[in-house]
Amino acid sequence: MTTDFQSYLERARSEVRELSVEALEGRLASPSPPLLIDVREADETLNGVIPGATLIPRGLLELRVEAAIPDRRTPIVLYCAAGTRSVLAAVTLQALGYTDVASLAGGFARHAQLGRPVEHRRRLTADQEARYARHITLPEVGYEGQLKLMDAKVLCVGAGGLGSPTALYLAAAGVGTIGIVDADKVDRTNLQRQILHAEDRVGMPKVDSAAKTLRGLNGDVTVNGHAVRLTSQNALDIISRYDLVIDGSDNFPTRYLINDACVLLGKPNVHGSIYRFEGQATVFHPGHGPCYRCLFSEPPPPELSPNCQDAGVFGVLPGIIGVIQAIEAVKLILGKGDSLSGRLLTFDALAMTFGELGVPRDPECPMCGDAPTIRELIDYEQFCSHDGRVSIPSH
Ligand SMILES: [Zn+2]
C-alpha cells in the first residue's frame, strides 16, 4: 500500500512526541538533560547550532547512531531546520529501539526566531574536509574529533627511532601542534630507522630535519623544535606547554624526568622503548593508573647498563612501537577506546608475538603514591641503558 507524503508525515507526527522550544529548555536545564542531536546537513550548521548539540546529519543517522548512543534508553531530542526531518528521524530511531525520543517543533528556525542562544562551531576548510575525510566518516573521530586533534598539542621527546614514526603519523592525523625535543644532529647511523630524517640532512639538527619533514607532510601542523636536552631546569617549562607527552627517549635520566614532570603536571605520558628485537609500550596517566616509578622506583646503577652503540636495534622495530604510541596519543586526545594505562604491551619481532602485563599503581610509589616523597625533578647521571628498555622484574 502506498501513501502520499503528507499522510506519511501526519502519521509520523502522531507517533512522535514534539517539544516546544520552551519545553526543550526546561529539559536541558534539568538534572538529567536529554542528548540533543542536530540532524541537519553540515552546511546548514554554518549559521550556528543549539548549544551543546551533537551533529549527526539525517543521511548518516542510521549508520552512526548506535556508535554515538549505545544505550537505547538514553533520552534524545532531535532537531532539524524546521521540524520535519527531525520527526522522520525520530520515527527511525524509535524503529531502531530507542525508547525516549522527541523532536523539537519548529526546529532551529523557531529556536533562533525566539532569540535563543546560538553556538557557532569552528569549521574545517574545504581542503581540511578533503584531507581528513576518512577520519570524519569514522563515528569515533568525526568532525568534532578532527577539531580536537587540530587543537591538540603533543610533545615528542626524541626525534629518533620511536619519535620518527610517532611524529609522522601524528602530523598526518592532523594533530595541530607537535613539539620535538632533541639536542642531537642527524647522523648517518640514524638513517637505518629514524625515518623523519634523510641522507642530505646528515649534520643538521634533528629538530630542524623533523620540522622540515612534518611541515612537508602537513602544512596545517605547527612544529615547535626544542633543540635541548631535557633537564630538571627546563622539563616543567617545556612539558607544561603541551597536552600530552610521547616518551621516545633512549636513556633512563630522561625517562625519569619525563615521568616525574608529567606526574607533577598531571599530563599523560605515552611510553615506548625498544631493545634489539623487542619493544614495549604503555601509558602513564596520572590519576588514572600507575607511573613509571610504580614499576621501577629508582634508575638502575649506570655500571649495569651496556653501551648503546653495542646494543644494536632492529631498524624496523621502532616503527611498530612508535606507531602504537601514536595510536595511544590519538585515542587519549579523542577520549576513545581503552588506553594502555595499567597495561604494559610487549612485542617480540623475531617470534612475532605480542604480550601484555598488568601494571598496577603502587600506593607506596615515591612519585604518585599515597604519600609521595619526590616533589621536585632529579637529574640522574647520564648513561646509556639498553636503548632505554624497561626490564621486567622477575618477581
Ligand atoms: Zn607511581
GROMACS .gro file of C-alpha atoms and ligand atoms in nm:
model
  396
    1MET     CA    1   0.000   0.000   0.000
    2THR     CA    2   0.141   0.340  -0.095
    3THR     CA    3   0.069   0.676   0.063
    4ASP     CA    4   0.141   1.038  -0.021
    5PHE     CA    5   0.400   1.236   0.172
    6GLN     CA    6   0.150   1.449   0.368
    7SER     CA    7  -0.032   1.145   0.505
    8TYR     CA    8   0.301   0.979   0.581
    9LEU     CA    9   0.420   1.287   0.769
   10GLU     CA   10   0.093   1.318   0.960
   11ARG     CA   11   0.118   0.958   1.071
   12ALA     CA   12   0.481   1.013   1.172
   13ARG     CA   13   0.384   1.317   1.379
   14SER     CA   14   0.117   1.114   1.556
   15GLU     CA   15   0.384   0.865   1.660
   16VAL     CA   16   0.645   1.115   1.780
   17ARG     CA   17   0.648   1.338   2.086
   18GLU     CA   18   0.717   1.700   1.988
   19LEU     CA   19   0.866   1.956   2.224
   20SER     CA   20   0.837   2.332   2.212
   21VAL     CA   21   1.149   2.549   2.239
   22GLU     CA   22   1.048   2.631   2.599
   23ALA     CA   23   0.995   2.265   2.689
   24LEU     CA   24   1.334   2.175   2.543
   25GLU     CA   25   1.498   2.449   2.751
   26GLY     CA   26   1.334   2.312   3.062
   27ARG     CA   27   1.457   1.962   2.990
   28LEU     CA   28   1.811   2.077   2.904
   29ALA     CA   29   1.828   2.261   3.238
   30SER     CA   30   1.701   1.956   3.432
   31PRO     CA   31   1.936   1.729   3.631
   32SER     CA   32   1.911   1.458   3.361
   33PRO     CA   33   1.912   1.651   3.035
   34PRO     CA   34   1.844   1.470   2.706
   35LEU     CA   35   2.106   1.425   2.436
   36LEU     CA   36   2.038   1.693   2.176
   37ILE     CA   37   2.106   1.586   1.817
   38ASP     CA   38   2.117   1.821   1.520
   39VAL     CA   39   2.023   1.614   1.213
   40ARG     CA   40   2.080   1.891   0.957
   41GLU     CA   41   2.344   1.858   0.687
   42ALA     CA   42   2.688   2.001   0.767
   43ASP     CA   43   2.645   2.313   0.550
   44GLU     CA   44   2.321   2.401   0.730
   45THR     CA   45   2.504   2.429   1.062
   46LEU     CA   46   2.730   2.713   0.937
   47ASN     CA   47   2.496   2.974   1.086
   48GLY     CA   48   2.510   2.809   1.424
   49VAL     CA   49   2.366   2.526   1.628
   50ILE     CA   50   2.173   2.498   1.953
   51PRO     CA   51   2.442   2.500   2.226
   52GLY     CA   52   2.559   2.152   2.323
   53ALA     CA   53   2.411   1.973   2.021
   54THR     CA   54   2.577   1.668   1.868
   55LEU     CA   55   2.582   1.685   1.489
   56ILE     CA   56   2.467   1.373   1.304
   57PRO     CA   57   2.327   1.451   0.958
   58ARG     CA   58   1.994   1.280   0.884
   59GLY     CA   59   2.155   1.095   0.592
   60LEU     CA   60   2.403   0.924   0.827
   61LEU     CA   61   2.177   0.882   1.130
   62GLU     CA   62   2.107   0.509   1.099
   63LEU     CA   63   2.475   0.440   1.029
   64ARG     CA   64   2.611   0.638   1.320
   65VAL     CA   65   2.354   0.638   1.595
   66GLU     CA   66   2.443   0.305   1.755
   67ALA     CA   67   2.808   0.405   1.797
   68ALA     CA   68   2.710   0.752   1.919
   69ILE     CA   69   2.432   0.635   2.156
   70PRO     CA   70   2.481   0.271   2.257
   71ASP     CA   71   2.216   0.284   2.534
   72ARG     CA   72   1.871   0.280   2.373
   73ARG     CA   73   1.708   0.424   2.688
   74THR     CA   74   1.906   0.750   2.653
   75PRO     CA   75   1.666   1.046   2.635
   76ILE     CA   76   1.714   1.205   2.293
   77VAL     CA   77   1.579   1.524   2.137
   78LEU     CA   78   1.629   1.566   1.763
   79TYR     CA   79   1.608   1.890   1.574
   80CYS     CA   80   1.646   2.000   1.211
   81ALA     CA   81   1.585   2.329   1.031
   82ALA     CA   82   1.207   2.350   1.074
   83GLY     CA   83   1.095   2.031   1.248
   84THR     CA   84   1.004   1.796   0.963
   85ARG     CA   85   1.318   1.590   0.910
   86SER     CA   86   1.357   1.553   1.286
   87VAL     CA   87   1.009   1.395   1.310
   88LEU     CA   88   1.103   1.145   1.038
   89ALA     CA   89   1.437   1.084   1.208
   90ALA     CA   90   1.258   1.022   1.539
   91VAL     CA   91   1.038   0.756   1.376
   92THR     CA   92   1.355   0.588   1.252
   93LEU     CA   93   1.519   0.595   1.597
   94GLN     CA   94   1.203   0.451   1.753
   95ALA     CA   95   1.210   0.173   1.494
   96LEU     CA   96   1.572   0.107   1.592
   97GLY     CA   97   1.459   0.056   1.951
   98TYR     CA   98   1.528   0.395   2.110
   99THR     CA   99   1.260   0.438   2.373
  100ASP     CA  100   1.279   0.807   2.471
  101VAL     CA  101   1.291   1.015   2.153
  102ALA     CA  102   1.138   1.357   2.091
  103SER     CA  103   1.153   1.616   1.813
  104LEU     CA  104   1.185   1.993   1.850
  105ALA     CA  105   0.877   2.154   1.696
  106GLY     CA  106   0.978   2.431   1.455
  107GLY     CA  107   1.342   2.322   1.470
  108PHE     CA  108   1.643   2.552   1.468
  109ALA     CA  109   1.444   2.826   1.289
  110ARG     CA  110   1.197   2.855   1.578
  111HIS     CA  111   1.480   2.848   1.833
  112ALA     CA  112   1.660   3.131   1.654
  113GLN     CA  113   1.336   3.325   1.595
  114LEU     CA  114   1.273   3.333   1.970
  115GLY     CA  115   1.618   3.487   2.018
  116ARG     CA  116   1.761   3.185   2.200
  117PRO     CA  117   2.141   3.145   2.219
  118VAL     CA  118   2.318   3.005   1.915
  119GLU     CA  119   2.657   2.842   1.926
  120HIS     CA  120   2.895   2.887   1.631
  121ARG     CA  121   3.111   2.584   1.574
  122ARG     CA  122   3.454   2.615   1.427
  123ARG     CA  123   3.463   2.476   1.074
  124LEU     CA  124   3.722   2.288   0.877
  125THR     CA  125   3.821   2.444   0.546
  126ALA     CA  126   3.726   2.259   0.227
  127ASP     CA  127   4.088   2.140   0.196
  128GLN     CA  128   4.081   2.009   0.552
  129GLU     CA  129   3.748   1.835   0.497
  130ALA     CA  130   3.903   1.658   0.198
  131ARG     CA  131   4.228   1.574   0.379
  132TYR     CA  132   4.053   1.430   0.685
  133ALA     CA  133   3.752   1.279   0.504
  134ARG     CA  134   3.842   0.924   0.616
  135HIS     CA  135   3.854   1.041   0.978
  136ILE     CA  136   3.533   1.242   0.957
  137THR     CA  137   3.348   0.933   0.832
  138LEU     CA  138   3.451   0.734   1.140
  139PRO     CA  139   3.193   0.782   1.417
  140GLU     CA  140   3.471   0.754   1.678
  141VAL     CA  141   3.654   1.051   1.526
  142GLY     CA  142   3.404   1.252   1.322
  143TYR     CA  143   3.407   1.624   1.261
  144GLU     CA  144   3.434   1.712   1.629
  145GLY     CA  145   3.714   1.462   1.684
  146GLN     CA  146   3.911   1.609   1.396
  147LEU     CA  147   3.877   1.954   1.551
  148LYS     CA  148   4.001   1.808   1.882
  149LEU     CA  149   4.307   1.665   1.703
  150MET     CA  150   4.373   2.002   1.540
  151ASP     CA  151   4.356   2.172   1.881
  152ALA     CA  152   4.583   1.915   2.046
  153LYS     CA  153   4.942   1.987   2.146
  154VAL     CA  154   5.169   1.683   2.169
  155LEU     CA  155   5.533   1.681   2.277
  156CYS     CA  156   5.757   1.411   2.130
  157VAL     CA  157   6.071   1.368   2.337
  158GLY     CA  158   6.324   1.232   2.092
  159ALA     CA  159   6.324   1.258   1.712
  160GLY     CA  160   6.486   0.918   1.679
  161GLY     CA  161   6.367   0.566   1.610
  162LEU     CA  162   6.045   0.595   1.810
  163GLY     CA  163   5.978   0.966   1.766
  164SER     CA  164   6.005   0.942   1.386
  165PRO     CA  165   5.702   0.719   1.314
  166THR     CA  166   5.508   0.874   1.604
  167ALA     CA  167   5.552   1.230   1.481
  168LEU     CA  168   5.487   1.138   1.118
  169TYR     CA  169   5.153   0.974   1.199
  170LEU     CA  170   5.051   1.249   1.441
  171ALA     CA  171   5.119   1.508   1.170
  172ALA     CA  172   4.930   1.304   0.911
  173ALA     CA  173   4.636   1.265   1.153
  174GLY     CA  174   4.619   1.643   1.187
  175VAL     CA  175   4.747   1.694   1.543
  176GLY     CA  176   4.771   2.073   1.539
  177THR     CA  177   5.087   2.133   1.741
  178ILE     CA  178   5.378   1.892   1.763
  179GLY     CA  179   5.677   1.974   1.981
  180ILE     CA  180   6.004   1.790   1.928
  181VAL     CA  181   6.274   1.777   2.196
  182ASP     CA  182   6.610   1.659   2.065
  183ALA     CA  183   6.958   1.806   2.111
  184ASP     CA  184   7.129   1.579   1.856
  185LYS     CA  185   7.225   1.623   1.493
  186VAL     CA  186   7.133   1.373   1.221
  187ASP     CA  187   7.399   1.103   1.195
  188ARG     CA  188   7.440   0.851   0.913
  189THR     CA  189   7.385   0.562   1.158
  190ASN     CA  190   7.039   0.705   1.240
  191LEU     CA  191   6.904   0.657   0.889
  192GLN     CA  192   6.859   0.280   0.935
  193ARG     CA  193   6.548   0.351   1.146
  194GLN     CA  194   6.486   0.723   1.203
  195ILE     CA  195   6.255   0.786   0.909
  196LEU     CA  196   6.199   1.156   0.982
  197HIS     CA  197   6.549   1.225   0.851
  198ALA     CA  198   6.723   1.186   0.515
  199GLU     CA  199   7.070   1.148   0.361
  200ASP     CA  200   7.102   1.513   0.266
  201ARG     CA  201   7.037   1.616   0.629
  202VAL     CA  202   7.332   1.442   0.793
  203GLY     CA  203   7.477   1.702   1.033
  204MET     CA  204   7.152   1.902   1.052
  205PRO     CA  205   6.992   1.944   1.398
  206LYS     CA  206   6.731   1.671   1.430
  207VAL     CA  207   6.461   1.920   1.532
  208ASP     CA  208   6.514   2.110   1.204
  209SER     CA  209   6.510   1.794   0.996
  210ALA     CA  210   6.196   1.675   1.177
  211ALA     CA  211   6.021   2.009   1.125
  212LYS     CA  212   6.104   2.004   0.754
  213THR     CA  213   5.961   1.653   0.710
  214LEU     CA  214   5.647   1.715   0.916
  215ARG     CA  215   5.567   2.051   0.751
  216GLY     CA  216   5.615   1.886   0.413
  217LEU     CA  217   5.361   1.620   0.509
  218ASN     CA  218   5.102   1.855   0.658
  219GLY     CA  219   5.122   2.233   0.634
  220ASP     CA  220   4.844   2.267   0.896
  221VAL     CA  221   5.075   2.143   1.169
  222THR     CA  222   5.272   2.382   1.387
  223VAL     CA  223   5.607   2.220   1.470
  224ASN     CA  224   5.800   2.354   1.769
  225GLY     CA  225   6.162   2.243   1.780
  226HIS     CA  226   6.328   2.231   2.122
  227ALA     CA  227   6.695   2.167   2.042
  228VAL     CA  228   6.788   2.095   2.402
  229ARG     CA  229   6.839   1.801   2.628
  230LEU     CA  230   6.556   1.771   2.877
  231THR     CA  231   6.682   1.861   3.228
  232SER     CA  232   6.536   1.937   3.569
  233GLN     CA  233   6.574   2.305   3.474
  234ASN     CA  234   6.364   2.303   3.155
  235ALA     CA  235   6.139   1.995   3.170
  236LEU     CA  236   5.845   2.150   3.355
  237ASP     CA  237   5.850   2.462   3.140
  238ILE     CA  238   5.857   2.269   2.811
  239ILE     CA  239   5.610   1.994   2.908
  240SER     CA  240   5.360   2.239   3.059
  241ARG     CA  241   5.301   2.384   2.709
  242TYR     CA  242   5.160   2.053   2.580
  243ASP     CA  243   4.858   1.830   2.648
  244LEU     CA  244   5.048   1.503   2.649
  245VAL     CA  245   5.397   1.366   2.609
  246ILE     CA  246   5.533   1.088   2.391
  247ASP     CA  247   5.841   0.940   2.554
  248GLY     CA  248   6.066   0.824   2.272
  249SER     CA  249   6.384   0.881   2.471
  250ASP     CA  250   6.670   0.634   2.482
  251ASN     CA  251   6.803   0.681   2.836
  252PHE     CA  252   6.693   0.648   3.196
  253PRO     CA  253   6.761   1.005   3.318
  254THR     CA  254   6.526   1.149   3.052
  255ARG     CA  255   6.271   0.877   3.116
  256TYR     CA  256   6.255   0.961   3.489
  257LEU     CA  257   6.246   1.334   3.419
  258ILE     CA  258   5.951   1.292   3.180
  259ASN     CA  259   5.772   1.069   3.427
  260ASP     CA  260   5.820   1.298   3.723
  261ALA     CA  261   5.733   1.614   3.530
  262CYS     CA  262   5.419   1.451   3.387
  263VAL     CA  263   5.305   1.338   3.735
  264LEU     CA  264   5.370   1.686   3.878
  265LEU     CA  265   5.182   1.848   3.588
  266GLY     CA  266   4.909   1.579   3.560
  267LYS     CA  267   4.986   1.510   3.191
  268PRO     CA  268   4.955   1.170   3.024
  269ASN     CA  269   5.288   1.014   2.922
  270VAL     CA  270   5.281   0.767   2.634
  271HIS     CA  271   5.582   0.548   2.689
  272GLY     CA  272   5.770   0.330   2.441
  273SER     CA  273   6.104   0.155   2.440
  274ILE     CA  274   6.299  -0.083   2.221
  275TYR     CA  275   6.593  -0.320   2.265
  276ARG     CA  276   6.733  -0.532   1.983
  277PHE     CA  277   6.421  -0.717   1.856
  278GLU     CA  278   6.191  -0.641   2.149
  279GLY     CA  279   5.970  -0.346   2.221
  280GLN     CA  280   5.733  -0.224   2.490
  281ALA     CA  281   5.465   0.038   2.517
  282THR     CA  282   5.233   0.165   2.787
  283VAL     CA  283   5.054   0.480   2.904
  284PHE     CA  284   5.126   0.651   3.234
  285HIS     CA  285   4.820   0.863   3.301
  286PRO     CA  286   4.836   1.048   3.634
  287GLY     CA  287   4.519   0.997   3.833
  288HIS     CA  288   4.412   0.706   3.614
  289GLY     CA  289   4.689   0.446   3.654
  290PRO     CA  290   5.050   0.383   3.752
  291CYS     CA  291   5.354   0.594   3.671
  292TYR     CA  292   5.698   0.475   3.562
  293ARG     CA  293   5.821   0.478   3.923
  294CYS     CA  294   5.539   0.241   4.021
  295LEU     CA  295   5.730  -0.013   3.808
  296PHE     CA  296   6.084   0.100   3.889
  297SER     CA  297   6.111   0.341   4.177
  298GLU     CA  298   6.479   0.429   4.103
  299PRO     CA  299   6.700   0.401   3.794
  300PRO     CA  300   6.947   0.107   3.790
  301PRO     CA  301   7.312   0.192   3.859
  302PRO     CA  302   7.496   0.308   3.543
  303GLU     CA  303   7.756   0.029   3.565
  304LEU     CA  304   7.480  -0.228   3.499
  305SER     CA  305   7.394  -0.071   3.164
  306PRO     CA  306   7.565  -0.175   2.842
  307ASN     CA  307   7.692   0.080   2.594
  308CYS     CA  308   7.430   0.199   2.344
  309GLN     CA  309   7.648   0.150   2.042
  310ASP     CA  310   7.699  -0.213   2.140
  311ALA     CA  311   7.334  -0.288   2.196
  312GLY     CA  312   7.209  -0.263   1.840
  313VAL     CA  313   6.848  -0.227   1.735
  314PHE     CA  314   6.646  -0.391   1.459
  315GLY     CA  315   6.567  -0.093   1.234
  316VAL     CA  316   6.203  -0.177   1.157
  317LEU     CA  317   6.108  -0.242   1.521
  318PRO     CA  318   6.062   0.122   1.633
  319GLY     CA  319   5.808   0.156   1.351
  320ILE     CA  320   5.574  -0.076   1.540
  321ILE     CA  321   5.630   0.067   1.887
  322GLY     CA  322   5.630   0.432   1.772
  323VAL     CA  323   5.304   0.383   1.583
  324ILE     CA  324   5.147   0.219   1.891
  325GLN     CA  325   5.248   0.533   2.083
  326ALA     CA  326   5.086   0.749   1.814
  327ILE     CA  327   4.766   0.543   1.834
  328GLU     CA  328   4.753   0.578   2.212
  329ALA     CA  329   4.811   0.954   2.186
  330VAL     CA  330   4.530   0.998   1.933
  331LYS     CA  331   4.293   0.785   2.144
  332LEU     CA  332   4.371   0.998   2.450
  333ILE     CA  333   4.306   1.317   2.253
  334LEU     CA  334   3.975   1.182   2.123
  335GLY     CA  335   3.879   1.025   2.457
  336LYS     CA  336   3.802   0.697   2.278
  337GLY     CA  337   3.885   0.333   2.340
  338ASP     CA  338   4.080   0.169   2.622
  339SER     CA  339   4.427   0.312   2.672
  340LEU     CA  340   4.732   0.110   2.772
  341SER     CA  341   4.719   0.273   3.117
  342GLY     CA  342   4.782  -0.007   3.367
  343ARG     CA  343   4.896  -0.246   3.093
  344LEU     CA  344   5.245  -0.295   2.951
  345LEU     CA  345   5.230  -0.418   2.592
  346THR     CA  346   5.532  -0.623   2.488
  347PHE     CA  347   5.636  -0.714   2.135
  348ASP     CA  348   5.890  -0.970   2.014
  349ALA     CA  349   5.970  -0.912   1.646
  350LEU     CA  350   6.164  -1.237   1.597
  351ALA     CA  351   5.885  -1.452   1.739
  352MET     CA  352   5.623  -1.207   1.604
  353THR     CA  353   5.426  -1.217   1.927
  354PHE     CA  354   5.259  -0.955   2.143
  355GLY     CA  355   5.219  -0.995   2.519
  356GLU     CA  356   5.059  -0.791   2.794
  357LEU     CA  357   5.142  -0.743   3.161
  358GLY     CA  358   4.919  -0.575   3.416
  359VAL     CA  359   5.099  -0.286   3.588
  360PRO     CA  360   4.902  -0.161   3.888
  361ARG     CA  361   4.960   0.172   4.057
  362ASP     CA  362   5.183   0.128   4.364
  363PRO     CA  363   5.038   0.309   4.670
  364GLU     CA  364   5.398   0.321   4.800
  365CYS     CA  365   5.528   0.486   4.480
  366PRO     CA  366   5.767   0.772   4.571
  367MET     CA  367   5.617   0.986   4.292
  368CYS     CA  368   5.245   0.910   4.256
  369GLY     CA  369   5.181   0.706   4.572
  370ASP     CA  370   4.961   0.798   4.866
  371ALA     CA  371   5.250   0.974   5.044
  372PRO     CA  372   5.490   1.086   4.769
  373THR     CA  373   5.847   1.162   4.875
  374ILE     CA  374   5.968   1.313   4.546
  375ARG     CA  375   5.839   1.666   4.496
  376GLU     CA  376   6.090   1.807   4.251
  377LEU     CA  377   6.277   1.691   3.942
  378ILE     CA  378   6.603   1.497   3.972
  379ASP     CA  379   6.890   1.491   3.719
  380TYR     CA  380   7.027   1.139   3.725
  381GLU     CA  381   7.375   1.066   3.592
  382GLN     CA  382   7.370   1.040   3.211
  383PHE     CA  383   7.432   0.691   3.091
  384CYS     CA  384   7.306   0.473   2.816
  385SER     CA  385   7.080   0.188   2.902
  386HIS     CA  386   6.968  -0.078   2.659
  387ASP     CA  387   6.841   0.193   2.426
  388GLY     CA  388   6.600   0.279   2.709
  389ARG     CA  389   6.428  -0.051   2.760
  390VAL     CA  390   6.233  -0.135   3.073
  391SER     CA  391   6.346  -0.466   3.221
  392ILE     CA  392   6.060  -0.667   3.363
  393PRO     CA  393   6.130  -0.761   3.724
  394SER     CA  394   6.128  -1.138   3.765
  395HIS     CA  395   5.934  -1.143   4.091
  396ZN      ZN  396   5.387   0.592   4.054
   0.00000   0.00000   0.00000
